[in-house]
Amino acid sequence: MIWFSSLFGAILTIGMALILNFKGLILLLGLGFALWLARAIFKNPTQGWLAIIFFLPFERIPSLEVGGLTLRINFLLGALTLLALGFQLLTRRRRAQPFIPSWPLLIFLIATGLSVFGARESTRSLFVFGFILFTASFGWLVSQFIRSQEDFKRVIRVLLISAGVVVAFGLYQFLGDAIGLPSSLTGLNQGYTKEVLGFPRIQAFSIEPLYLGNFLLLPISLLASLLLLRVKSYQTLWHWLLFSLMLIVFVLTVSRGAYLGGLAAAGVIFLTLPRFVLAPRFLLAGLGLFILTTLGVYFFLGQGREDALEQFAEHVQIQDFAVGESTQGRLVAFIQAKQAWEEHPWLGIGLGNFGFYVKGYPDPRSLESFDIVNNQYLEILAETGLIGLGAFLAFILLLLARAIVAYRAVKEPLLQAVLLGATAAVVGLLVQYNFFSTLYIIHVWVFIGFLVAISNLILKSHATN
């Protein structure tokens, strides 16, 4: 499998560079790896697509800084797969599948593009626009490579293997930091080590714990639906164990936004399948999972400082509301976003310009980072105006409406479980978007594309019957 070879090649490249501390070596190995990868993907783009799925949570490790730009493994995989697929479409070796609903998304992208022309910092705006177009193309890729139940089975298998790797590394990361291993070995950023809260916050390969919790919404929701609907081949002890470990890692991200997203996803599943959830068999299984997850979290927190449990409870209960930057900083940003929108109500201040706006548009070279609103809807409103936000919300509403129609039509248990899991994950993501704001995240668009693909497959099948 190409995704396994990709993982091996990436780990080998990084390992050699760390051991020898030689930038030229990593560039040389990276170039050789890229050429081999390009040949393999052009020969079979589907393998590139499966590699993308496996590497969805690998946002930070492995990555490479080149000219101030962070290059991630999925940037390379995505670019190569898009080129290979484009070549097959041009040579008519493959027929393009429709990406429905596309018209509100197209309006949103047009609005974001128009906002670039009104931005004071047009370079930053154009840069963000390019990244949104690139990452949104991953959603389109999903609809091109998933056309049957077998395709979904392969994707779910790769996704769960990836989640298993993330879980294993995340738990190692927690225990490693707890016993005093340096960040160079655990991969934890300093802000998430035990020195801050008395226990580490798991981020695994992600940029931060919030992003990890965000990614885990999809495998957790999918596996929960598959287990509840008793889909054959997903009822093994290993699946239950993976589900429990994913829940433990999800909790140990200590991301309040992720928790709320997880509750929303769980709510969707419960409201859709109350009869299954409340069945004695699953009530007992749920109780067992709750006890196991609680004991697991208690065990891991017990490896931290003596006040780790107290700090965990205080952080989760938002007892730092009045003074914490996490809450007060967000409230200030919300007000600033509203002010920006009031000044430019139709097309906003320009995509990617909020960070410049709040600082009075300083020299871009003086900024080490860019402030964000930490609310995706307010950020879209501030930067692209009513037109941009209206189109984005229309896209989301149409996406969810099609999912509801498809769920009423579906009869096959596997497709039913996949549709429910994908819908729950997207709803969780939409709830979590009230607490962070970055639209150019690959796994976000894969979530959306996944829901589009399963809805398309069901509705197309229903129309032909």
Coordinates of C-alpha atoms in Angstrom, one line a residue:
M1 CA 0.0 0.0 0.0
I2 CA 1.2 3.4 -1.0
W3 CA 0.1 5.0 2.3
F4 CA 2.2 2.6 4.3
S5 CA 5.2 3.3 2.0
S6 CA 4.6 7.0 2.4
L7 CA 4.6 6.7 6.2
F8 CA 7.8 4.7 6.1
G9 CA 9.4 7.2 3.7
A10 CA 8.4 10.2 5.8
I11 CA 9.6 8.7 9.1
L12 CA 12.9 7.6 7.5
T13 CA 13.5 11.1 6.1
I14 CA 12.8 12.8 9.3
G15 CA 14.7 10.3 11.4
M16 CA 17.8 10.6 9.2
A17 CA 17.6 14.4 9.4
L18 CA 17.3 14.3 13.2
I19 CA 20.2 11.9 13.6
L20 CA 22.6 13.6 11.2
N21 CA 21.2 17.2 11.6
F22 CA 21.9 17.9 8.0
K23 CA 19.4 20.0 6.0
G24 CA 20.8 19.0 2.6
L25 CA 20.1 15.3 3.4
I26 CA 16.5 15.9 4.2
L27 CA 16.0 17.9 1.0
L28 CA 17.7 15.2 -1.0
L29 CA 15.8 12.4 0.5
G30 CA 12.6 14.4 0.3
L31 CA 13.2 15.1 -3.4
G32 CA 13.7 11.4 -4.1
F33 CA 10.6 10.5 -2.0
A34 CA 8.6 13.0 -4.0
L35 CA 9.7 11.7 -7.3
W36 CA 8.9 8.1 -6.3
L37 CA 5.5 9.3 -5.0
A38 CA 4.7 11.2 -8.1
R39 CA 5.3 8.1 -10.3
A40 CA 3.2 5.9 -8.0
I41 CA 0.3 8.4 -7.9
F42 CA 0.2 9.1 -11.6
K43 CA 0.1 5.4 -12.2
N44 CA -2.8 5.0 -9.8
P45 CA -4.4 8.2 -8.3
T46 CA -6.6 6.1 -6.0
Q47 CA -3.6 5.2 -4.0
G48 CA -2.7 8.9 -3.6
W49 CA -6.2 9.5 -2.4
L50 CA -6.0 6.7 0.3
A51 CA -2.6 8.2 1.4
I52 CA -4.3 11.5 1.9
I53 CA -6.9 9.9 4.1
F54 CA -4.2 8.2 6.2
F55 CA -2.2 11.4 6.6
L56 CA -5.2 13.7 7.4
P57 CA -4.2 14.2 11.1
F58 CA -0.5 14.6 10.2
E59 CA -0.6 18.4 10.0
R60 CA 2.6 19.2 12.0
I61 CA 4.6 16.0 11.9
P62 CA 6.1 15.5 9.3
S63 CA 6.4 19.0 7.9
L64 CA 9.2 21.2 6.5
E65 CA 9.7 25.0 6.7
V66 CA 10.7 26.4 3.4
G67 CA 10.8 30.2 2.8
G68 CA 8.5 30.9 5.7
L69 CA 5.9 28.4 4.4
T70 CA 5.1 25.2 6.2
L71 CA 5.0 22.3 3.8
R72 CA 3.0 19.3 5.0
I73 CA 2.8 15.8 3.7
N74 CA -0.8 16.2 2.4
F75 CA 0.1 19.3 0.4
L76 CA 2.4 17.1 -1.7
L77 CA 0.0 14.2 -1.8
G78 CA -2.9 16.5 -2.7
A79 CA -1.1 18.4 -5.4
L80 CA 0.1 15.1 -7.0
T81 CA -3.3 13.5 -6.8
L82 CA -5.1 16.5 -8.2
L83 CA -2.6 16.6 -11.2
A84 CA -3.0 12.8 -11.8
L85 CA -6.7 13.0 -11.6
G86 CA -6.8 16.1 -13.9
F87 CA -4.7 14.2 -16.4
Q88 CA -7.1 11.2 -16.4
L89 CA -10.0 13.5 -16.8
L90 CA -8.4 15.4 -19.8
T91 CA -7.5 12.1 -21.4
R92 CA -11.0 10.7 -20.7
R93 CA -9.7 7.8 -18.7
R94 CA -12.0 8.9 -15.9
R95 CA -15.4 10.7 -15.9
A96 CA -15.9 13.6 -13.5
Q97 CA -18.5 13.2 -10.8
P98 CA -20.8 16.1 -9.9
F99 CA -20.0 17.9 -6.6
I100 CA -23.5 18.7 -5.3
P101 CA -24.3 21.1 -3.6
S102 CA -21.8 23.3 -5.6
W103 CA -23.6 26.5 -6.5
P104 CA -23.7 28.1 -3.0
L105 CA -20.0 27.1 -2.5
L106 CA -19.2 28.7 -5.8
I107 CA -20.9 31.9 -4.7
F108 CA -19.0 31.8 -1.5
L109 CA -15.7 31.4 -3.3
I110 CA -16.6 34.2 -5.7
A111 CA -17.4 36.4 -2.7
T112 CA -14.1 35.6 -1.0
G113 CA -12.3 36.3 -4.3
L114 CA -14.0 39.7 -4.7
S115 CA -13.1 40.6 -1.1
V116 CA -9.4 40.3 -2.2
F117 CA -9.9 43.4 -4.3
G118 CA -11.1 45.5 -1.4
A119 CA -8.4 44.3 1.1
R120 CA -5.8 46.8 2.2
E121 CA -3.3 43.9 2.6
S122 CA -4.1 42.2 -0.7
T123 CA -1.0 40.0 -0.6
R124 CA -2.2 38.3 2.5
S125 CA -5.7 38.1 1.2
L126 CA -4.6 36.5 -2.1
F127 CA -2.5 34.0 -0.2
V128 CA -5.4 32.9 2.0
F129 CA -7.7 32.8 -1.0
G130 CA -5.3 30.4 -2.7
F131 CA -5.1 28.2 0.3
I132 CA -8.9 28.0 0.6
L133 CA -9.2 27.0 -3.1
F134 CA -6.5 24.4 -2.6
T135 CA -8.0 22.8 0.5
A136 CA -11.6 23.0 -0.8
S137 CA -10.4 20.9 -3.8
F138 CA -9.9 18.0 -1.3
G139 CA -13.6 18.0 -0.8
W140 CA -14.1 17.6 -4.5
L141 CA -11.5 14.8 -4.6
V142 CA -13.6 12.8 -2.2
S143 CA -16.6 12.8 -4.6
Q144 CA -14.3 11.6 -7.4
F145 CA -12.8 8.6 -5.6
I146 CA -15.8 7.4 -3.6
R147 CA -18.5 5.9 -5.8
S148 CA -19.5 2.7 -4.2
Q149 CA -19.9 0.8 -0.9
E150 CA -16.5 -0.8 -1.5
D151 CA -14.9 2.6 -1.8
F152 CA -16.3 3.6 1.6
K153 CA -15.1 0.4 3.2
R154 CA -11.6 1.1 2.0
V155 CA -11.6 4.7 3.2
I156 CA -13.1 3.7 6.6
R157 CA -10.4 1.0 7.0
V158 CA -7.6 3.5 6.2
L159 CA -9.1 6.2 8.4
L160 CA -9.4 3.9 11.4
I161 CA -5.8 2.7 10.9
S162 CA -4.7 6.3 10.9
A163 CA -6.8 7.0 14.0
G164 CA -5.1 4.0 15.7
V165 CA -1.6 5.4 14.9
V166 CA -2.7 8.8 16.2
V167 CA -4.1 7.3 19.4
A168 CA -0.9 5.3 20.1
F169 CA 1.3 8.3 19.5
G170 CA -0.9 10.6 21.5
L171 CA -0.8 8.3 24.6
Y172 CA 3.0 7.9 24.2
Q173 CA 3.2 11.7 24.0
F174 CA 1.2 12.1 27.2
L175 CA 3.2 9.5 29.2
G176 CA 6.5 10.7 27.7
D177 CA 6.0 14.3 28.9
A178 CA 4.6 13.1 32.2
I179 CA 7.8 11.2 33.0
G180 CA 10.0 14.1 31.8
L181 CA 11.0 13.3 28.2
P182 CA 12.1 16.3 26.3
S183 CA 9.8 17.9 23.6
S184 CA 12.2 16.8 20.9
L185 CA 11.2 13.2 21.7
T186 CA 7.5 13.7 22.5
G187 CA 6.7 16.2 19.8
L188 CA 4.7 18.4 22.2
N189 CA 4.7 22.1 21.8
Q190 CA 5.9 23.9 25.0
G191 CA 2.4 25.4 25.5
Y192 CA 0.9 21.9 25.9
T193 CA 3.4 20.3 28.3
K194 CA 2.7 19.5 32.0
E195 CA 4.4 22.7 33.0
V196 CA 1.3 24.7 32.0
L197 CA -1.7 22.8 33.6
G198 CA 0.1 20.1 35.6
F199 CA -0.5 17.5 32.9
P200 CA 0.2 17.4 29.1
R201 CA -2.5 18.1 26.5
I202 CA -2.3 15.6 23.7
Q203 CA -1.9 17.1 20.3
A204 CA -0.3 14.1 18.5
F205 CA 0.7 15.1 14.9
S206 CA -1.8 18.1 14.9
I207 CA -1.0 21.8 15.1
E208 CA -2.8 22.0 18.5
P209 CA -5.1 19.9 20.7
L210 CA -8.2 21.6 19.3
Y211 CA -7.3 20.4 15.8
L212 CA -6.8 16.9 17.0
G213 CA -10.1 16.8 18.7
N214 CA -11.6 18.2 15.6
F215 CA -10.2 15.4 13.4
L216 CA -11.2 12.7 15.9
L217 CA -14.9 13.7 15.4
L218 CA -15.0 11.8 12.1
P219 CA -13.6 8.4 13.1
I220 CA -15.4 8.5 16.5
S221 CA -18.8 9.4 14.9
L222 CA -18.3 6.8 12.1
L223 CA -17.3 4.0 14.4
A224 CA -20.1 4.9 16.9
S225 CA -22.7 4.6 14.1
L226 CA -21.2 1.4 12.8
L227 CA -21.3 -0.1 16.2
L228 CA -24.8 1.0 17.0
L229 CA -26.2 -0.2 13.7
R230 CA -24.3 -3.5 14.2
V231 CA -22.8 -3.4 10.7
K232 CA -21.0 -6.7 10.1
S233 CA -17.1 -6.6 10.2
Y234 CA -17.2 -3.6 12.6
Q235 CA -18.3 -5.5 15.7
T236 CA -14.9 -6.9 16.8
L237 CA -13.2 -6.4 20.2
W238 CA -10.5 -4.3 18.4
H239 CA -13.1 -1.8 17.1
W240 CA -14.6 -1.4 20.6
L241 CA -11.0 -1.0 22.0
L242 CA -10.1 1.6 19.4
F243 CA -13.4 3.5 20.1
S244 CA -12.6 3.6 23.8
L245 CA -9.0 4.7 23.3
M246 CA -10.1 7.4 20.8
L247 CA -12.5 8.7 23.5
I248 CA -9.7 8.8 26.1
V249 CA -7.4 10.8 23.7
F250 CA -10.3 13.1 22.8
V251 CA -10.8 13.9 26.4
L252 CA -7.1 14.4 27.0
T253 CA -6.9 17.1 24.3
V254 CA -8.7 19.2 27.0
S255 CA -10.2 21.3 24.2
R256 CA -13.5 22.8 25.3
G257 CA -14.5 23.6 21.8
A258 CA -13.9 19.9 20.8
Y259 CA -16.0 18.8 23.7
L260 CA -18.9 20.9 22.6
G261 CA -18.5 19.6 19.0
G262 CA -18.4 16.0 20.4
L263 CA -21.6 16.6 22.4
A264 CA -23.3 17.9 19.3
A265 CA -22.2 14.9 17.2
A266 CA -23.4 12.6 20.0
G267 CA -26.7 14.4 20.0
V268 CA -27.2 13.9 16.3
I269 CA -26.6 10.1 16.7
F270 CA -28.8 9.9 19.8
L271 CA -31.7 11.8 18.3
T272 CA -31.5 9.7 15.1
L273 CA -31.2 6.3 16.8
P274 CA -32.8 6.6 20.2
R275 CA -34.2 3.1 20.0
F276 CA -30.7 1.7 19.4
V277 CA -28.9 3.9 22.0
L278 CA -31.5 3.0 24.7
A279 CA -31.5 -0.7 24.0
P280 CA -30.3 -2.7 27.1
R281 CA -27.3 -4.1 25.1
F282 CA -26.0 -0.7 24.2
L283 CA -26.9 0.9 27.5
L284 CA -24.6 -1.6 29.2
A285 CA -22.0 -1.1 26.5
G286 CA -22.2 2.7 26.9
L287 CA -21.9 2.4 30.7
G288 CA -18.9 0.2 30.2
L289 CA -17.3 2.6 27.8
F290 CA -18.0 5.5 30.2
I291 CA -16.4 3.7 33.1
L292 CA -13.4 2.6 31.0
T293 CA -12.9 6.1 29.5
T294 CA -13.2 7.7 33.0
L295 CA -10.7 5.3 34.5
G296 CA -8.4 5.8 31.6
V297 CA -8.5 9.6 31.9
Y298 CA -8.1 9.3 35.7
F299 CA -5.1 7.1 35.2
F300 CA -3.3 9.4 32.8
L301 CA -4.1 12.5 34.7
G302 CA -2.6 10.7 37.8
Q303 CA 0.7 10.7 36.0
G304 CA 0.9 14.5 36.1
R305 CA 1.4 16.9 39.0
E306 CA -0.5 16.4 42.3
D307 CA -3.0 19.1 41.3
A308 CA -3.6 17.7 37.8
L309 CA -7.1 16.6 38.4
E310 CA -8.0 19.9 40.0
Q311 CA -6.5 21.8 37.1
F312 CA -8.3 19.6 34.6
A313 CA -11.7 20.2 36.3
E314 CA -11.1 24.0 36.5
H315 CA -10.1 24.2 32.9
V316 CA -13.0 22.2 31.6
Q317 CA -15.5 24.2 33.8
I318 CA -14.1 27.5 32.4
Q319 CA -13.3 28.8 35.8
D320 CA -10.8 31.1 34.1
F321 CA -13.7 32.9 32.3
A322 CA -13.1 36.3 33.9
V323 CA -9.4 36.4 33.4
G324 CA -8.3 33.8 30.9
E325 CA -7.1 34.8 27.5
S326 CA -8.9 31.8 26.0
T327 CA -12.3 33.3 26.9
Q328 CA -11.8 37.0 27.3
G329 CA -9.6 37.2 24.3
R330 CA -12.3 35.6 22.2
L331 CA -14.9 38.1 23.5
V332 CA -12.8 41.0 22.5
A333 CA -12.2 39.5 19.0
F334 CA -15.9 39.0 18.6
I335 CA -16.5 42.7 19.2
Q336 CA -13.7 43.7 16.8
A337 CA -15.1 41.4 14.1
K338 CA -18.6 43.0 14.5
Q339 CA -17.0 46.5 14.2
A340 CA -15.1 45.4 11.0
W341 CA -18.3 44.1 9.5
E342 CA -20.3 47.3 10.3
E343 CA -17.6 49.3 8.4
H344 CA -17.8 47.1 5.3
P345 CA -21.1 45.2 5.5
W346 CA -21.3 43.6 2.0
L347 CA -17.9 42.3 1.0
G348 CA -16.0 42.8 4.3
I349 CA -12.5 44.1 5.0
G350 CA -10.9 41.5 2.8
L351 CA -10.1 37.8 3.3
G352 CA -7.3 37.2 5.8
N353 CA -7.2 40.9 6.9
F354 CA -8.7 40.7 10.4
G355 CA -5.2 40.3 12.0
F356 CA -4.1 43.5 10.2
Y357 CA -7.3 45.3 11.0
V358 CA -7.2 44.9 14.8
K359 CA -3.5 46.1 14.8
G360 CA -4.1 49.1 12.7
Y361 CA -2.6 47.7 9.5
P362 CA 1.1 47.6 10.5
D363 CA 4.0 46.6 8.3
P364 CA 3.4 42.9 7.5
R365 CA 7.1 42.2 8.3
S366 CA 6.6 43.2 11.9
L367 CA 3.9 40.6 12.5
E368 CA 5.0 37.2 13.8
S369 CA 1.5 35.8 13.7
F370 CA -2.0 36.8 12.6
D371 CA -4.8 37.3 15.0
I372 CA -8.0 35.4 14.2
V373 CA -11.6 35.9 15.5
N374 CA -11.8 32.3 16.9
N375 CA -15.4 32.2 15.5
Q376 CA -15.5 31.1 11.8
Y377 CA -18.9 32.6 11.2
L378 CA -17.9 36.0 12.6
E379 CA -14.6 35.9 10.7
I380 CA -16.3 35.2 7.4
L381 CA -18.8 38.0 8.1
A382 CA -16.0 40.5 9.0
E383 CA -13.7 39.5 6.0
T384 CA -16.2 38.7 3.3
G385 CA -19.4 40.5 4.4
L386 CA -23.0 39.5 4.3
I387 CA -22.6 38.0 0.8
G388 CA -19.8 35.7 1.9
L389 CA -21.5 34.5 5.1
G390 CA -24.9 34.2 3.4
A391 CA -23.4 31.9 0.7
F392 CA -21.5 29.9 3.2
L393 CA -24.5 29.3 5.4
A394 CA -26.6 28.4 2.3
F395 CA -24.0 25.8 1.4
I396 CA -24.1 24.3 4.8
L397 CA -27.9 24.2 5.0
L398 CA -28.2 22.6 1.6
L399 CA -25.5 20.1 2.5
L400 CA -27.4 19.1 5.7
A401 CA -30.8 19.1 3.9
R402 CA -29.5 16.7 1.3
A403 CA -28.1 14.4 4.1
I404 CA -31.6 14.3 5.8
V405 CA -33.3 13.5 2.5
A406 CA -30.7 10.8 1.8
Y407 CA -31.1 9.3 5.3
R408 CA -34.8 8.9 4.8
A409 CA -34.1 7.0 1.5
V410 CA -31.3 4.7 2.6
K411 CA -32.0 1.1 3.6
E412 CA -28.5 -0.5 3.5
P413 CA -27.0 -0.6 7.1
L414 CA -23.4 0.3 6.0
L415 CA -24.5 3.4 4.0
Q416 CA -26.9 4.3 6.8
A417 CA -24.2 4.2 9.4
V418 CA -21.7 6.1 7.2
L419 CA -24.2 8.8 6.4
L420 CA -25.2 9.2 10.0
G421 CA -21.5 9.3 11.2
A422 CA -20.5 11.8 8.5
T423 CA -23.5 14.0 9.3
A424 CA -22.8 13.9 13.0
A425 CA -19.1 14.8 12.5
V426 CA -20.0 17.7 10.2
V427 CA -22.5 19.0 12.7
G428 CA -19.9 18.7 15.5
L429 CA -17.4 20.6 13.3
L430 CA -20.0 23.4 12.7
V431 CA -20.5 23.7 16.4
Q432 CA -16.8 23.8 17.1
Y433 CA -16.4 26.5 14.4
N434 CA -17.9 28.8 17.0
F435 CA -14.7 28.6 18.9
F436 CA -11.9 28.6 16.3
S437 CA -11.6 30.0 12.8
T438 CA -9.4 28.5 10.1
L439 CA -11.1 27.5 6.9
Y440 CA -8.1 26.2 5.0
I441 CA -7.8 22.9 6.9
I442 CA -7.7 19.8 4.7
H443 CA -9.6 17.4 7.0
V444 CA -12.5 19.9 7.3
W445 CA -13.1 19.8 3.5
V446 CA -12.6 16.0 3.5
F447 CA -15.4 15.8 6.2
I448 CA -17.6 17.9 3.9
G449 CA -16.7 15.9 0.8
F450 CA -17.3 12.7 2.6
L451 CA -20.9 13.8 3.4
V452 CA -21.4 15.0 -0.1
A453 CA -20.2 11.7 -1.5
I454 CA -22.4 9.5 0.7
S455 CA -25.4 11.6 0.0
N456 CA -24.8 11.6 -3.7
L457 CA -24.4 7.8 -3.8
I458 CA -27.6 7.2 -1.8
L459 CA -29.7 9.7 -3.7
K460 CA -28.5 8.5 -7.1
S461 CA -29.2 4.8 -6.1
H462 CA -32.7 5.8 -4.9
A463 CA -33.4 7.7 -8.1
T464 CA -32.6 4.7 -10.3
N465 CA -34.7 2.2 -8.2

